[in-house]
N, CA, C and O atoms as a MOPAC input file, in Angstrom:
PM7 MOZYME 1SCF
protein

 N      0.84700 1    -1.17000 1     0.00000 1
 C      0.00000 1     0.00000 1     0.00000 1
 C      0.89800 1     1.24100 1     0.00000 1
 O      1.93100 1     1.27600 1     0.66900 1
 N      0.49100 1     2.23800 1    -0.75000 1
 C      1.19200 1     3.51700 1    -0.77200 1
 C      0.69000 1     4.38400 1     0.38200 1
 O     -0.51500 1     4.55400 1     0.56800 1
 N      1.62900 1     4.92500 1     1.15000 1
 C      1.30500 1     5.82500 1     2.25700 1
 C      2.01500 1     7.14700 1     2.00600 1
 O      3.22700 1     7.17100 1     1.79100 1
 N      1.27300 1     8.24200 1     2.03100 1
 C      1.86900 1     9.56200 1     1.86800 1
 C      1.80500 1    10.29000 1     3.20000 1
 O      0.73100 1    10.45700 1     3.77900 1
 N      2.95800 1    10.72000 1     3.67800 1
 C      3.04200 1    11.48100 1     4.92200 1
 C      3.20400 1    12.94700 1     4.54400 1
 O      4.16500 1    13.31700 1     3.86800 1
 N      2.28500 1    13.76000 1     4.97000 1
 C      2.33300 1    15.19500 1     4.69700 1
 C      3.26700 1    15.84800 1     5.71200 1
 O      2.99700 1    15.83600 1     6.91300 1
 N      4.36400 1    16.41600 1     5.22500 1
 C      5.36500 1    16.99600 1     6.12800 1
 C      5.98600 1    18.24800 1     5.50900 1
 O      7.20800 1    18.39700 1     5.50500 1
 N      5.16200 1    19.13500 1     4.99400 1
 C      5.69200 1    20.29500 1     4.29200 1
 C      5.49200 1    21.62000 1     4.98400 1
 O      5.80800 1    22.66600 1     4.41800 1
 N      4.97200 1    21.60100 1     6.20200 1
 C      4.70900 1    22.85700 1     6.90000 1
 C      5.95000 1    23.46700 1     7.52400 1
 O      6.96000 1    22.79300 1     7.72700 1
 N      5.85900 1    24.73900 1     7.82000 1
 C      7.02400 1    25.41000 1     8.40100 1
 C      7.03100 1    25.37200 1     9.92300 1
 O      8.02600 1    25.77600 1    10.52400 1
 N      5.98300 1    24.91100 1    10.56500 1
 C      5.96000 1    24.80400 1    12.02000 1
 C      5.92100 1    26.13500 1    12.73000 1
 O      6.44700 1    26.26500 1    13.83500 1
 N      5.29700 1    27.13600 1    12.10600 1
 C      5.31000 1    28.48800 1    12.67000 1
 C      4.60700 1    28.56500 1    14.02700 1
 O      4.98900 1    29.38100 1    14.86500 1
 N      3.60600 1    27.74800 1    14.25600 1
 C      2.92200 1    27.77400 1    15.55800 1
 C      3.69500 1    27.00600 1    16.62800 1
 O      3.31800 1    26.99700 1    17.80000 1
 N      4.78800 1    26.35900 1    16.20000 1
 C      5.62100 1    25.61500 1    17.14600 1
 C      6.98200 1    26.28500 1    17.29800 1
 O      7.96000 1    25.63900 1    17.67600 1
 N      7.04000 1    27.56500 1    17.00700 1
 C      8.28700 1    28.29600 1    17.14800 1
 C      9.27700 1    28.04600 1    16.02700 1
 O     10.47300 1    28.28600 1    16.19300 1
 N      8.79800 1    27.56500 1    14.88500 1
 C      9.66400 1    27.33100 1    13.73800 1
 C     10.26500 1    25.94400 1    13.67100 1
 O     11.02400 1    25.65400 1    12.74700 1
 N      9.95000 1    25.07700 1    14.62200 1
 C     10.44100 1    23.69700 1    14.59800 1
 C      9.58500 1    22.90000 1    13.62500 1
 O      8.35900 1    22.90900 1    13.72600 1
 N     10.21800 1    22.21600 1    12.69000 1
 C      9.46400 1    21.37200 1    11.76800 1
 C      8.79700 1    20.25300 1    12.56000 1
 O      9.46000 1    19.52300 1    13.29600 1
 N      7.49900 1    20.12700 1    12.40500 1
 C      6.75500 1    19.14100 1    13.18600 1
 C      7.27700 1    17.72600 1    12.98100 1
 O      7.35100 1    16.94600 1    13.93000 1
 N      7.63700 1    17.39500 1    11.75800 1
 C      8.12900 1    16.04600 1    11.47300 1
 C      9.44700 1    15.75500 1    12.18300 1
 O      9.76900 1    14.59700 1    12.44500 1
 N     10.20700 1    16.80000 1    12.49500 1
 C     11.50700 1    16.62800 1    13.13600 1
 C     11.44600 1    16.79700 1    14.65700 1
 O     12.46900 1    16.68100 1    15.33100 1
 N     10.27800 1    17.06600 1    15.19100 1
 C     10.10700 1    17.19300 1    16.63600 1
 C     10.42000 1    15.85000 1    17.28800 1
 O      9.86000 1    14.82400 1    16.90100 1
 N     11.29900 1    15.85300 1    18.25700 1
 C     11.68600 1    14.59900 1    18.90800 1
 C     10.69900 1    14.21000 1    19.99600 1
 O     10.30300 1    15.02400 1    20.83000 1
 N     10.31500 1    12.94300 1    19.96000 1
 C      9.44400 1    12.34500 1    20.96000 1
 C     10.16000 1    11.09200 1    21.45200 1
 O     10.41900 1    10.18100 1    20.66600 1
 N     10.47800 1    11.03900 1    22.72400 1
 C     11.19900 1     9.90700 1    23.32100 1
 C     12.48800 1     9.60400 1    22.56600 1
 O     12.82900 1     8.44100 1    22.35100 1
 N     13.20600 1    10.65700 1    22.16200 1
 C     14.51500 1    10.48600 1    21.57400 1
 C     14.58900 1    10.28300 1    20.07200 1
 O     15.68200 1    10.10900 1    19.53300 1
 N     13.45000 1    10.30200 1    19.37900 1
 C     13.47400 1    10.11600 1    17.92400 1
 C     12.50400 1    11.08900 1    17.26400 1
 O     11.45100 1    11.38700 1    17.82800 1
 N     12.84600 1    11.59000 1    16.07200 1
 C     11.92700 1    12.48800 1    15.37100 1
 C     10.62600 1    11.77700 1    15.00500 1
 O     10.61500 1    10.57200 1    14.75700 1
 N      9.55700 1    12.51700 1    14.97600 1
 C      8.24900 1    11.94600 1    14.64200 1
 C      8.29000 1    11.24400 1    13.29300 1
 O      7.71700 1    10.16500 1    13.14100 1
 N      8.96100 1    11.84300 1    12.30800 1
 C      9.02100 1    11.24100 1    10.97400 1
 C      9.66000 1     9.85500 1    11.02800 1
 O      9.22600 1     8.94200 1    10.32600 1
 N     10.68600 1     9.69700 1    11.85600 1
 C     11.34000 1     8.39200 1    11.98700 1
 C     10.37800 1     7.35500 1    12.55000 1
 O     10.32100 1     6.22400 1    12.06600 1
 N      9.63600 1     7.73800 1    13.55900 1
 C      8.67200 1     6.81300 1    14.16500 1
 C      7.59300 1     6.41000 1    13.16100 1
 O      7.20900 1     5.24300 1    13.09300 1
 N      7.10400 1     7.38100 1    12.38200 1
 C      6.06900 1     7.08900 1    11.39400 1
 C      6.58300 1     6.13500 1    10.32300 1
 O      5.91800 1     5.16000 1     9.97200 1
 N      7.77700 1     6.42700 1     9.80700 1
 C      8.34900 1     5.57600 1     8.75500 1
 C      8.58700 1     4.16400 1     9.28700 1
 O      8.30300 1     3.19100 1     8.58900 1
 N      9.09700 1     4.03700 1    10.49900 1
 C      9.31500 1     2.71300 1    11.09500 1
 C      8.00300 1     1.95800 1    11.26100 1
 O      7.92900 1     0.77000 1    10.94800 1
 N      6.96200 1     2.64000 1    11.75300 1
 C      5.66500 1     1.98900 1    11.95800 1
 C      5.03200 1     1.54100 1    10.64400 1
 O      4.22900 1     0.60900 1    10.62200 1
 N      5.39500 1     2.20700 1     9.55400 1
 C      4.81200 1     1.90600 1     8.24000 1
 C      5.78000 1     1.14000 1     7.34500 1
 O      5.65000 1     1.17600 1     6.12200 1
 N      6.74100 1     0.45400 1     7.93600 1
 C      7.80300 1    -0.19300 1     7.16500 1
 C      7.29300 1    -1.27600 1     6.21000 1
 O      8.00500 1    -1.65000 1     5.27800 1
 N      6.09300 1    -1.78100 1     6.42000 1
 C      5.51800 1    -2.78300 1     5.52400 1
 C      4.89700 1    -2.16000 1     4.28500 1
 O      4.39200 1    -2.87800 1     3.42300 1
 N      4.92300 1    -0.84400 1     4.18200 1
 C      4.27900 1    -0.12500 1     3.08700 1
 C      5.28600 1     0.73200 1     2.33600 1
 O      6.39200 1     0.98200 1     2.81400 1
 N      4.88300 1     1.17700 1     1.15400 1
 C      5.69100 1     2.12900 1     0.38800 1
 C      5.37700 1     3.50600 1     0.95200 1
 O      4.25200 1     3.98900 1     0.82000 1
 N      6.35200 1     4.13600 1     1.57400 1
 C      6.15600 1     5.42900 1     2.22600 1
 C      6.77100 1     6.52800 1     1.36000 1
 O      7.92300 1     6.43400 1     0.93600 1
 N      5.97800 1     7.57000 1     1.10600 1
 C      6.43900 1     8.75400 1     0.39900 1
 C      6.13600 1     9.95300 1     1.29200 1
 O      5.02600 1    10.08700 1     1.80800 1
 N      7.12400 1    10.82000 1     1.46900 1
 C      6.94100 1    12.02000 1     2.28300 1
 C      6.72000 1    13.20100 1     1.34200 1
 O      7.53900 1    13.47000 1     0.46300 1
 N      5.60700 1    13.89800 1     1.53800 1
 C      5.31900 1    15.11600 1     0.78000 1
 C      5.89100 1    16.28600 1     1.56400 1
 O      5.41800 1    16.60500 1     2.65500 1
 N      6.91900 1    16.92600 1     0.99500 1
 C      7.62900 1    18.00100 1     1.68600 1
 C      7.58000 1    19.27600 1     0.85000 1
 O      7.06400 1    19.28400 1    -0.26800 1
 N      8.12200 1    20.34000 1     1.40800 1
 C      8.20600 1    21.61200 1     0.69500 1
 C      9.50700 1    22.30900 1     1.08500 1
 O     10.26700 1    21.81200 1     1.91600 1
 N      9.74600 1    23.45000 1     0.48200 1
 C     10.95300 1    24.19500 1     0.83000 1
 C     10.93400 1    24.68600 1     2.27700 1
 O     11.96000 1    25.12400 1     2.79800 1
 N      9.77900 1    24.61500 1     2.92100 1
 C      9.66100 1    25.01300 1     4.33700 1
 C     10.19200 1    23.93200 1     5.28100 1
 O     10.31900 1    24.17100 1     6.48200 1
 N     10.50100 1    22.75500 1     4.75300 1
 C     10.91100 1    21.65200 1     5.63100 1
 C     12.26300 1    21.05700 1     5.23200 1
 O     12.33700 1    19.87000 1     4.91500 1
 N     13.32300 1    21.84800 1     5.24100 1
 C     14.63000 1    21.34400 1     4.78900 1
 C     15.21400 1    20.23300 1     5.66700 1
 O     15.86900 1    19.33000 1     5.14700 1
 N     14.99600 1    20.27800 1     6.96200 1
 C     15.53100 1    19.22300 1     7.83600 1
 C     14.82200 1    17.90100 1     7.57300 1
 O     15.44800 1    16.84200 1     7.61100 1
 N     13.53300 1    17.95500 1     7.31100 1
 C     12.76900 1    16.74500 1     6.98900 1
 C     13.25700 1    16.15700 1     5.67000 1
 O     13.42000 1    14.94300 1     5.54900 1
 N     13.48800 1    17.01700 1     4.68600 1
 C     13.99100 1    16.56300 1     3.38900 1
 C     15.34800 1    15.89300 1     3.56000 1
 O     15.59000 1    14.82100 1     3.00400 1
 N     16.22200 1    16.51700 1     4.32000 1
 C     17.55200 1    15.95000 1     4.55500 1
 C     17.45400 1    14.60300 1     5.26600 1
 O     18.16700 1    13.66300 1     4.91600 1
 N     16.57100 1    14.50500 1     6.26400 1
 C     16.40000 1    13.23500 1     6.97300 1
 C     15.93100 1    12.15500 1     6.00500 1
 O     16.44800 1    11.03800 1     6.02600 1
 N     14.96300 1    12.47700 1     5.16200 1
 C     14.44800 1    11.49900 1     4.19900 1
 C     15.54000 1    11.04800 1     3.23800 1
 O     15.68200 1     9.85600 1     2.96600 1
 N     16.30100 1    11.99100 1     2.73200 1
 C     17.38800 1    11.64000 1     1.79700 1
 C     18.41800 1    10.73300 1     2.46400 1
 O     18.88100 1     9.77100 1     1.85100 1
 N     18.77600 1    11.02300 1     3.69300 1
 C     19.79700 1    10.22100 1     4.37000 1
 C     19.26800 1     8.86700 1     4.83900 1
 O     20.04700 1     7.99000 1     5.21300 1
 N     17.93800 1     8.69500 1     4.82000 1
 C     17.33700 1     7.42700 1     5.22900 1
 C     16.62100 1     6.71500 1     4.08800 1
 O     15.80900 1     5.81900 1     4.32100 1
 N     16.91800 1     7.10900 1     2.86700 1
 C     16.35600 1     6.48200 1     1.65800 1
 C     14.83400 1     6.41500 1     1.64600 1
 O     14.24800 1     5.40600 1     1.25400 1
 N     14.20300 1     7.49800 1     2.07900 1
 C     12.74500 1     7.60800 1     2.05200 1
 C     12.38400 1     8.48300 1     0.86000 1
 O     12.96100 1     9.55600 1     0.67900 1
 N     11.43500 1     8.03500 1     0.04900 1
 C     11.02000 1     8.78100 1    -1.13600 1
 C     10.36800 1    10.10400 1    -0.74600 1
 O      9.64100 1    10.18400 1     0.24400 1
 N     10.64000 1    11.14400 1    -1.54400 1
 C     10.13200 1    12.48100 1    -1.28700 1
 C      9.45100 1    13.00300 1    -2.54600 1
 O      9.92500 1    12.77100 1    -3.65800 1
 N      8.33500 1    13.70800 1    -2.36400 1
 C      7.72500 1    14.48900 1    -3.44400 1
 C      7.61700 1    15.91400 1    -2.94000 1
 O      7.37600 1    16.15300 1    -1.75600 1
 N      7.79700 1    16.85100 1    -3.84300 1
 C      7.73500 1    18.26000 1    -3.47200 1
 C      6.44100 1    18.86500 1    -4.01000 1
 O      6.18500 1    20.05200 1    -3.81000 1

């Protein structure tokens, strides 16, 4: 199954922290989501507002669409 994770916001209501990169119990939310969905094809929908998320996806071989 194809799963698209929407992660393109700038996190302005969170003080500029990208929501996908917010750490929960020592790991970014995006990492936890990708791990939980490892049985599926995961694509992260990102934007220029989320450079840290894009970098994380690239370094972890997660597909990205802009």
